[in-house]
Coordinates of N, CA and C in Angstrom, one line a residue:
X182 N 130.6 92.9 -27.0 CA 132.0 93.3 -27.1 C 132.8 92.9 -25.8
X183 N 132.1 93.3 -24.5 CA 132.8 92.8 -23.3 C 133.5 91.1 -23.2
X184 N 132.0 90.1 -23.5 CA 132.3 89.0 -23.5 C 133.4 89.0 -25.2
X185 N 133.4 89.1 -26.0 CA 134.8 89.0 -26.9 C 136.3 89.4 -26.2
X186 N 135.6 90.8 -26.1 CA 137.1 91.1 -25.2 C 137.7 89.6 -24.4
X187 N 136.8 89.3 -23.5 CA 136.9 88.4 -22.5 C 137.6 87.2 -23.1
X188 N 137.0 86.7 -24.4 CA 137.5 85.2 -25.2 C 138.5 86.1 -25.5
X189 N 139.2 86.9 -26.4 CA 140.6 87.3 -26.7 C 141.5 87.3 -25.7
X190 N 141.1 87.5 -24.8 CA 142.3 87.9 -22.9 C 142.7 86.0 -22.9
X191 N 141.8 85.5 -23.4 CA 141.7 84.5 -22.7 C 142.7 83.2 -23.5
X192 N 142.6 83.5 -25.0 CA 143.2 83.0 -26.0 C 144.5 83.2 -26.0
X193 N 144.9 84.6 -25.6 CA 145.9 85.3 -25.4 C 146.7 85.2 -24.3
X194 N 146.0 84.4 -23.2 CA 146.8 83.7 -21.9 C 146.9 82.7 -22.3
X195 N 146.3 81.7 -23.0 CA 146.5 80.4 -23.3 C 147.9 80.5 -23.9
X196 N 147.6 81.4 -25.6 CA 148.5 81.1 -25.8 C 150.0 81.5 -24.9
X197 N 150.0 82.7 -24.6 CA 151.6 82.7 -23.6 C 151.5 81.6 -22.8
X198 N 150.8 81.1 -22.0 CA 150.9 79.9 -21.4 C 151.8 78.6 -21.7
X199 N 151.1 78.5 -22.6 CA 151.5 77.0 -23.9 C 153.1 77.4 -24.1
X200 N 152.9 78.5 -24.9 CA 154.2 78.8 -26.0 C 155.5 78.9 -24.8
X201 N 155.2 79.6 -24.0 CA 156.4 80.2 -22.9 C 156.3 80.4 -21.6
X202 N 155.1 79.6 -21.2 CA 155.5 79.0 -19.8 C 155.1 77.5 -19.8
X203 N 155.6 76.9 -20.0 CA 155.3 75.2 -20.1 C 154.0 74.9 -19.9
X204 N 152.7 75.5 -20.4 CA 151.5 75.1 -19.9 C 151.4 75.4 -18.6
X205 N 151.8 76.5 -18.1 CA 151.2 76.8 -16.6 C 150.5 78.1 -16.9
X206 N 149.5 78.2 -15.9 CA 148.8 79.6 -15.9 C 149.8 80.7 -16.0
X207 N 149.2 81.3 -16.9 CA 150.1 82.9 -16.4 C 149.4 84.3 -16.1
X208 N 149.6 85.1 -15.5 CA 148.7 86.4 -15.2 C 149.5 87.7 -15.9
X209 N 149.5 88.1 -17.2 CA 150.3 89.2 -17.6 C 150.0 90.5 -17.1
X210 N 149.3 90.5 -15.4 CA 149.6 91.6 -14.7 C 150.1 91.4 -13.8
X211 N 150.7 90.1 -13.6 CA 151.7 89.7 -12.5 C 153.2 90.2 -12.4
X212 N 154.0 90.8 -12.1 CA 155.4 91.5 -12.3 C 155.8 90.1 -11.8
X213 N 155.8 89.6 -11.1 CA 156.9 88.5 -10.6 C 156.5 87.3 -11.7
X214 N 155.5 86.8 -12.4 CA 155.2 86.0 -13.2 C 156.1 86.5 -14.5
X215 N 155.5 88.0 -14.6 CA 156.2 88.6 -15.8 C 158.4 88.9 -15.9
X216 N 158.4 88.7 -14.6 CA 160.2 89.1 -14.5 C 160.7 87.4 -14.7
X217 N 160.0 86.7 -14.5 CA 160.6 85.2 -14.2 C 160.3 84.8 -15.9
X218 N 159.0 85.1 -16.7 CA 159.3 85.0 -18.0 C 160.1 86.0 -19.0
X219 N 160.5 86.7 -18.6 CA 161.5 88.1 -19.5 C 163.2 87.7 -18.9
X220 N 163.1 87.0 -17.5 CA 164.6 86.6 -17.1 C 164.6 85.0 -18.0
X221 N 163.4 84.7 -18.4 CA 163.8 83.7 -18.7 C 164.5 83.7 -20.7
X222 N 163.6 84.7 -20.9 CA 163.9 84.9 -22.3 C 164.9 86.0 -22.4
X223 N 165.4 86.2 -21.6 CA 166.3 87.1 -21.3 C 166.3 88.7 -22.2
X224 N 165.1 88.9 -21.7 CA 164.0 90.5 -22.3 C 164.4 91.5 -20.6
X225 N 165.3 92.5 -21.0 CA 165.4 93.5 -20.5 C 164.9 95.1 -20.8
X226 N 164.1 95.5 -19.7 CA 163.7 96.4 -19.8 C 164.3 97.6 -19.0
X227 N 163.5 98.9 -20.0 CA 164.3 100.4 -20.0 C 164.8 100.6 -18.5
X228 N 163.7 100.5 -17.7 CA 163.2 101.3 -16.5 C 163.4 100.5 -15.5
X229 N 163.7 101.0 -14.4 CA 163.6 100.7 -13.1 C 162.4 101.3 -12.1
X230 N 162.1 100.5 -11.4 CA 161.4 100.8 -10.3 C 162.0 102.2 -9.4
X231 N 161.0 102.6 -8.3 CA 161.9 103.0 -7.2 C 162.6 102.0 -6.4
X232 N 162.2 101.1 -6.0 CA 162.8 99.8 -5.4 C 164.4 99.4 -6.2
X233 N 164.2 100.2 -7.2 CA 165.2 99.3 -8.6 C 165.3 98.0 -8.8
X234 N 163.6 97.6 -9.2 CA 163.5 96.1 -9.6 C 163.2 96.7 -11.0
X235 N 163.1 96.2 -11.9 CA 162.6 96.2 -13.4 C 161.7 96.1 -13.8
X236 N 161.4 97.6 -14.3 CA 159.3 97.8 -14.5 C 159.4 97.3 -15.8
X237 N 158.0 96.9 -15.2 CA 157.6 95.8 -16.5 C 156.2 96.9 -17.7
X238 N 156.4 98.4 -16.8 CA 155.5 99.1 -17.5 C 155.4 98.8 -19.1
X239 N 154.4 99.5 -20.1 CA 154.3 99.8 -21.3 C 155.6 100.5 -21.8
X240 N 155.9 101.7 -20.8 CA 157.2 102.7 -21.7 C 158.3 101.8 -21.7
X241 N 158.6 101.0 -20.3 CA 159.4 100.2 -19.9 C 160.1 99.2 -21.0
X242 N 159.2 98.5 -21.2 CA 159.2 97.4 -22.4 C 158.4 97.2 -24.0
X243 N 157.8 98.7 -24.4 CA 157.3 98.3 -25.6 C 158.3 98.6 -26.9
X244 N 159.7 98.6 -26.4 CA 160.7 98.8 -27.5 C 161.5 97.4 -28.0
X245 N 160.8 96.5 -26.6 CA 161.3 95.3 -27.2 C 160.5 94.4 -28.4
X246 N 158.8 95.0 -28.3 CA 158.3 94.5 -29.3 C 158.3 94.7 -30.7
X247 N 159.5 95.3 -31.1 CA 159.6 95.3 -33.0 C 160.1 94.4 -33.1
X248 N 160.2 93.6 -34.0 CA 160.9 92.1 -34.9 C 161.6 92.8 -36.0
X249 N 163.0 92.2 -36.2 CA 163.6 92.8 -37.3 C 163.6 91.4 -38.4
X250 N 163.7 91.1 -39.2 CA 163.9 90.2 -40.2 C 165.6 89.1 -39.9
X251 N 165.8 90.5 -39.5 CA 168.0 89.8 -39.2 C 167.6 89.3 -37.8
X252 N 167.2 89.5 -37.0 CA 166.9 88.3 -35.8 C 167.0 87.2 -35.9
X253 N 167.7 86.6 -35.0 CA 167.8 84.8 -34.9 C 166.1 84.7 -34.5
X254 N 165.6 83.2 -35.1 CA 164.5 83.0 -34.4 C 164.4 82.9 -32.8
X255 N 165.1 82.8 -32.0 CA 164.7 82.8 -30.7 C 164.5 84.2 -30.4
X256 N 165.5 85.0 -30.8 CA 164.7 86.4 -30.3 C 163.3 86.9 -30.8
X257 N 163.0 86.6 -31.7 CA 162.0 86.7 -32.8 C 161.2 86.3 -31.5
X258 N 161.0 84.7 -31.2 CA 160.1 84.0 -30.7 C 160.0 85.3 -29.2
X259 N 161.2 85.4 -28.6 CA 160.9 86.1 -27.3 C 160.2 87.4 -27.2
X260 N 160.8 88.1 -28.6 CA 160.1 89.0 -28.7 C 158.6 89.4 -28.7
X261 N 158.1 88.2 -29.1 CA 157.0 87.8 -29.6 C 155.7 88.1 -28.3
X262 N 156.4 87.3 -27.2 CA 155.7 87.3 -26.1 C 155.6 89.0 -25.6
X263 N 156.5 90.0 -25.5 CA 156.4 91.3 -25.4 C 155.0 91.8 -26.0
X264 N 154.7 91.2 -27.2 CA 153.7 92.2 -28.1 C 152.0 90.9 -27.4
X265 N 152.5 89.6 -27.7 CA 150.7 89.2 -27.2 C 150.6 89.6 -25.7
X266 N 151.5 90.1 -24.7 CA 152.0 90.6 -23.3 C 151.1 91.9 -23.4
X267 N 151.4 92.7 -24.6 CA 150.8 94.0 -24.5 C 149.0 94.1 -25.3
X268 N 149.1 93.2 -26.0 CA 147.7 93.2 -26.9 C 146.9 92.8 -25.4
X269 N 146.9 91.3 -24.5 CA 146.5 91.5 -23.4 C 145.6 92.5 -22.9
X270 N 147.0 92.9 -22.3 CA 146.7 94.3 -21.1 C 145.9 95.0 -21.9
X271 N 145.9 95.3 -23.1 CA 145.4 96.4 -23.7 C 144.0 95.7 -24.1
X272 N 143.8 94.9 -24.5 CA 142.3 94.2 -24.6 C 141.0 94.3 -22.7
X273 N 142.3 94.1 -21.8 CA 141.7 93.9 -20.4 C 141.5 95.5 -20.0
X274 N 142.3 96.8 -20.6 CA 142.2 98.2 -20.6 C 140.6 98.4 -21.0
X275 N 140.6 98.1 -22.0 CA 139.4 98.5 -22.8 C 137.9 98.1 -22.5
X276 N 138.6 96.8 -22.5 CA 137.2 95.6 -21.5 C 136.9 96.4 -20.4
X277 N 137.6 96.5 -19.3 CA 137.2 97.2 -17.7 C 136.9 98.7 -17.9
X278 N 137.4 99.4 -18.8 CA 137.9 100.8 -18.5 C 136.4 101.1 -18.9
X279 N 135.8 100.5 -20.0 CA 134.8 101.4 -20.9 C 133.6 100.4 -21.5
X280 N 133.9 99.1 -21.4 CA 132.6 98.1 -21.6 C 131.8 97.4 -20.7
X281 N 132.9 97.6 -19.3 CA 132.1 97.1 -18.0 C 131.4 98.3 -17.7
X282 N 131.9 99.8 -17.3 CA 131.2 101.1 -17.3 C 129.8 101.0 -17.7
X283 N 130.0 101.0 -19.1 CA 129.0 101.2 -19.5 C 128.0 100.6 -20.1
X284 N 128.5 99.0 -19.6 CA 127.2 98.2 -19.5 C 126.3 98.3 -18.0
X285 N 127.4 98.6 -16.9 CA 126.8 99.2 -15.7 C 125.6 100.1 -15.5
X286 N 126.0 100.8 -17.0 CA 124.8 102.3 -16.8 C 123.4 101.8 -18.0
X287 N 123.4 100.8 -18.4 CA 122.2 99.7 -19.1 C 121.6 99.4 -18.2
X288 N 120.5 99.8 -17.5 CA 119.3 98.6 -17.2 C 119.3 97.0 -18.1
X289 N 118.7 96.2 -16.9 CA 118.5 95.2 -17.5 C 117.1 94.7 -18.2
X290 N 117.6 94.0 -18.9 CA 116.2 93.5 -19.9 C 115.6 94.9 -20.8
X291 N 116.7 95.8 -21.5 CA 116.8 96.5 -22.1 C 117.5 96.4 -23.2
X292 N 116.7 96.5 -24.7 CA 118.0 96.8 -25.7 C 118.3 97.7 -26.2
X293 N 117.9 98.7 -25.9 CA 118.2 100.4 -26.6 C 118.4 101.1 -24.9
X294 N 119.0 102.1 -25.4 CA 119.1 102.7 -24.1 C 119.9 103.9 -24.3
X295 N 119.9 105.1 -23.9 CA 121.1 106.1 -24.0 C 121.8 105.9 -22.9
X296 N 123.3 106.0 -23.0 CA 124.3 105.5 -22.6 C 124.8 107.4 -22.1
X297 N 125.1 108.1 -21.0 CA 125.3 109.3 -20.8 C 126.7 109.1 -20.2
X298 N 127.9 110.1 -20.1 CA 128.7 110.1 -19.3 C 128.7 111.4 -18.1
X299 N 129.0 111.7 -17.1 CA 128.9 112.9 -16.5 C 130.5 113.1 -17.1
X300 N 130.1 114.9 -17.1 CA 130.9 115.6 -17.5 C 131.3 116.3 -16.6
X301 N 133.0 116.1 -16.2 CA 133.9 117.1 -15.2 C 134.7 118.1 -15.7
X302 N 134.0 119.5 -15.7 CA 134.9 120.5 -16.4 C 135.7 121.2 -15.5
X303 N 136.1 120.7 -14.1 CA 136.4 120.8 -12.8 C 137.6 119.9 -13.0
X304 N 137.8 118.9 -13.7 CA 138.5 117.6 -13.0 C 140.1 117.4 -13.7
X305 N 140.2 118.6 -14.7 CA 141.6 118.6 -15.2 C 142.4 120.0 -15.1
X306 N 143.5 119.5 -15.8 CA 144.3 121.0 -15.4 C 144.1 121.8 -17.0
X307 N 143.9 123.0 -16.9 CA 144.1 123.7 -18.4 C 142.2 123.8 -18.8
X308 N 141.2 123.4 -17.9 CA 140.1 123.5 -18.4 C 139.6 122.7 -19.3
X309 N 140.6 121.7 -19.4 CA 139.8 120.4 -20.7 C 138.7 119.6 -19.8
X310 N 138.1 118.9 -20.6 CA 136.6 118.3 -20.0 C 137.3 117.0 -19.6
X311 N 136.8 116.7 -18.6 CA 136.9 115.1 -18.2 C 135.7 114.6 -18.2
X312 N 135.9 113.1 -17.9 CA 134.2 112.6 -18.0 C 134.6 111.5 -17.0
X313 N 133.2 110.6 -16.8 CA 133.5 109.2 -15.8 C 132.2 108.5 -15.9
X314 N 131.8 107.9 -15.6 CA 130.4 105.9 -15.7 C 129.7 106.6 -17.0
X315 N 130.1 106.3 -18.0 CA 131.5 105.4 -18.5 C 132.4 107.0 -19.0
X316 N 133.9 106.9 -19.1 CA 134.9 107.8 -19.6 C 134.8 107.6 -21.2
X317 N 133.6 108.4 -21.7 CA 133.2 108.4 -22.9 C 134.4 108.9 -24.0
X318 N 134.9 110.1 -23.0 CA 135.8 111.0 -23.9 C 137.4 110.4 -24.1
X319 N 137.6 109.4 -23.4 CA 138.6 108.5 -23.6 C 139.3 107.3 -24.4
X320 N 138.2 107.1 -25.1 CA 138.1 106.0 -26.2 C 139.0 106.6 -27.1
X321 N 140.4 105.2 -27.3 CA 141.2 105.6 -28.7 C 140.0 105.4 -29.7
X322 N 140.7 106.2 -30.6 CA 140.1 106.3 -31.9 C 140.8 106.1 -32.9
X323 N 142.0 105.1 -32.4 CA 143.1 104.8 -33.5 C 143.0 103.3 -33.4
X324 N 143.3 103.0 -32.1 CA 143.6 101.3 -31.5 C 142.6 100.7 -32.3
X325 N 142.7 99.3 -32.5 CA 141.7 98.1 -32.8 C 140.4 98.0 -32.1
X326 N 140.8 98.3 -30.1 CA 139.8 97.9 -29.6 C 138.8 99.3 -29.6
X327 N 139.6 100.3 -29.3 CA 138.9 102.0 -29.7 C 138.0 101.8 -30.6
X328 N 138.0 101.5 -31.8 CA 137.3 101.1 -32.5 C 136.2 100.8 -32.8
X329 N 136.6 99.2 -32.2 CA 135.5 98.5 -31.8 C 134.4 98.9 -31.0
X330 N 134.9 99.6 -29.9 CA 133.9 100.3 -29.1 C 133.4 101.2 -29.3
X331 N 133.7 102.3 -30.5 CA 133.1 103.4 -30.8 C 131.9 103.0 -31.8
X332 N 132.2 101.8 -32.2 CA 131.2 101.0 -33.4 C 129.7 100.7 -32.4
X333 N 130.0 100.1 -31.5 CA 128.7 100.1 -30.2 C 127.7 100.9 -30.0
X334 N 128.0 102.4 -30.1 CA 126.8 103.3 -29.8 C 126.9 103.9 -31.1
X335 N 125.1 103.6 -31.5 CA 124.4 104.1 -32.6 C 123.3 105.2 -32.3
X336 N 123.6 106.2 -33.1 CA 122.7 107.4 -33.1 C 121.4 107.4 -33.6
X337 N 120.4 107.9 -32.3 CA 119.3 107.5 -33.1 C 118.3 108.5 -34.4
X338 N 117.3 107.7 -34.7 CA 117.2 108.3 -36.3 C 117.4 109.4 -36.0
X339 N 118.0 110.2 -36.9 CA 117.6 112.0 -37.2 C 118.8 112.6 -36.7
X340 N 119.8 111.7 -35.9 CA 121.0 112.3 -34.8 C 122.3 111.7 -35.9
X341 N 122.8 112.4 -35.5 CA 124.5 112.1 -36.0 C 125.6 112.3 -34.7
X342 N 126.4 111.7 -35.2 CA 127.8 112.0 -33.8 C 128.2 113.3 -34.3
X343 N 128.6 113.8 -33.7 CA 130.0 114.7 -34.0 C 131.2 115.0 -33.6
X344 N 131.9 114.9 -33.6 CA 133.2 114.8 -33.1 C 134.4 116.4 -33.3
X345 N 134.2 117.0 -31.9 CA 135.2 117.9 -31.7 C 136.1 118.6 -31.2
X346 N 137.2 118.8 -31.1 CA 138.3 119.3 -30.4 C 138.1 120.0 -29.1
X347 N 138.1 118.9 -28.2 CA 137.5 119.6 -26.8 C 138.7 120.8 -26.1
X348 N 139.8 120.3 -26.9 CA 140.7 121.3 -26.2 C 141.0 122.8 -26.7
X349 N 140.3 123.1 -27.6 CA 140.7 123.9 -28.6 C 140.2 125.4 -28.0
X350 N 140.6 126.3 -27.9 CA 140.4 127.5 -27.1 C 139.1 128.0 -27.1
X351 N 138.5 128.2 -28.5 CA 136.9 127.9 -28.3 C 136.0 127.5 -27.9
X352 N 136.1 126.1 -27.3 CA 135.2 125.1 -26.8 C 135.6 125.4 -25.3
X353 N 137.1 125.9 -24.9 CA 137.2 126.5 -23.4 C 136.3 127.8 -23.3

C-alpha cells in the first residue's frame, strides 16, 4: 500500500505538472509553488496567514474545489487543480502518517506479524486514548485511503476486530 500510495503522489504531480505548470516539477507542499499556481489561475483563498500572506491550508482552500455545471470551462479546469492539490496531500497524509509507522514496527524478512500501537491515556484532554508507532486509532474510516489501510491488518483465525466508541463515558 505504501509503495501505491507512492505511484498515486506521483501520477498526481505529473499530472498538475503537465496540465498547470508547463511541465515543470511541482511540490504541492510548496506555498510559494502553490501561491504562483492559484495567482496564476487566479484561485483565492479564505484565510490569511499571520504574516497575511494567503494560507494555502485545507480550511483555507477546500471551498474552491466544488465544480458547478454553469462554470465556464476554465474555472472548471482551475478548479480542478484545488481537488488533485488535495487528493495529493491527502494520499502523502496517509502514506507517512500510518504506512511508513507501521511498516517501521515489521521486522524484516517477515510476513505475518502483529502490528501493536502504544496506548496514551495521558496524552489528550477529556481522557480520550491517544496512540503513536503507528496512530492506530487515527485511521479515517470514511476516506478512500482510510480504507484502504484498514483492509491491511487481518485478524488472526479465531479473532475478529471490534470497533468501539473510545469516547463514550463508559470506556472512560
Amino acid at each position: 500500500l505504501y509503495d501505491r500510495l507512492t505511484d498515486e503522489m506521483m501520477k498526481l504531480g505529473h499530472q498538475i505538472s503537465n496540465d498547470y505548470n508547463d511541465g515543470k516539477p511541482y511540490n504541492p507542499r510548496s506555498n510559494p509553488q502553490t501561491a504562483q499556481l492559484f495567482d496564476r489561475y487566479k484561485l483565492r483563498p479564505l484565510k490569511k496567514t499571520k504574516t497575511k500572506k494567503p494560507s494555502y491550508g485545507k480550511k483555507s482552500v477546500d471551498y474552491l474545489k466544488y465544480i458547478e455545471s454553469s462554470m465556464p470551462e476554465r474555472e472548471k479546469h482551475a478548479r480542478r487543480l484545488v481537488v488533485l492539490r488535495g487528493e495529493w496531500i491527502d494520499a502523502q497524509h496517509h502514506r507517512d502518517s500510518f504506512c511508513s509507522t507501521a511498516l517501521a514496527t515489521v521486522p524484516e524478512d517477515v510476513e505475518e506479524c502483529r502490528v501493536r500501537c502504544q496506548l496514551k491515556p495521558w496524552g489528550t484532554f477529556g481522557r480520550r486514548l491517544a496512540a503513536k508507532n503507528p496512530n492506530l486509532l487515527a485511521v479515517s474510516k470514511h476516506s478512500e485511503y482510510g480504507k484502504k489501510i484498514r483492509n491491511c491488518y487481518v485478524a488472526p483465525e479465531g479473532y475478529v476486530f471490534i470497533e468501539s466508541d473510545l469516547a463514550s463515558i463508559e470506556v472512560c
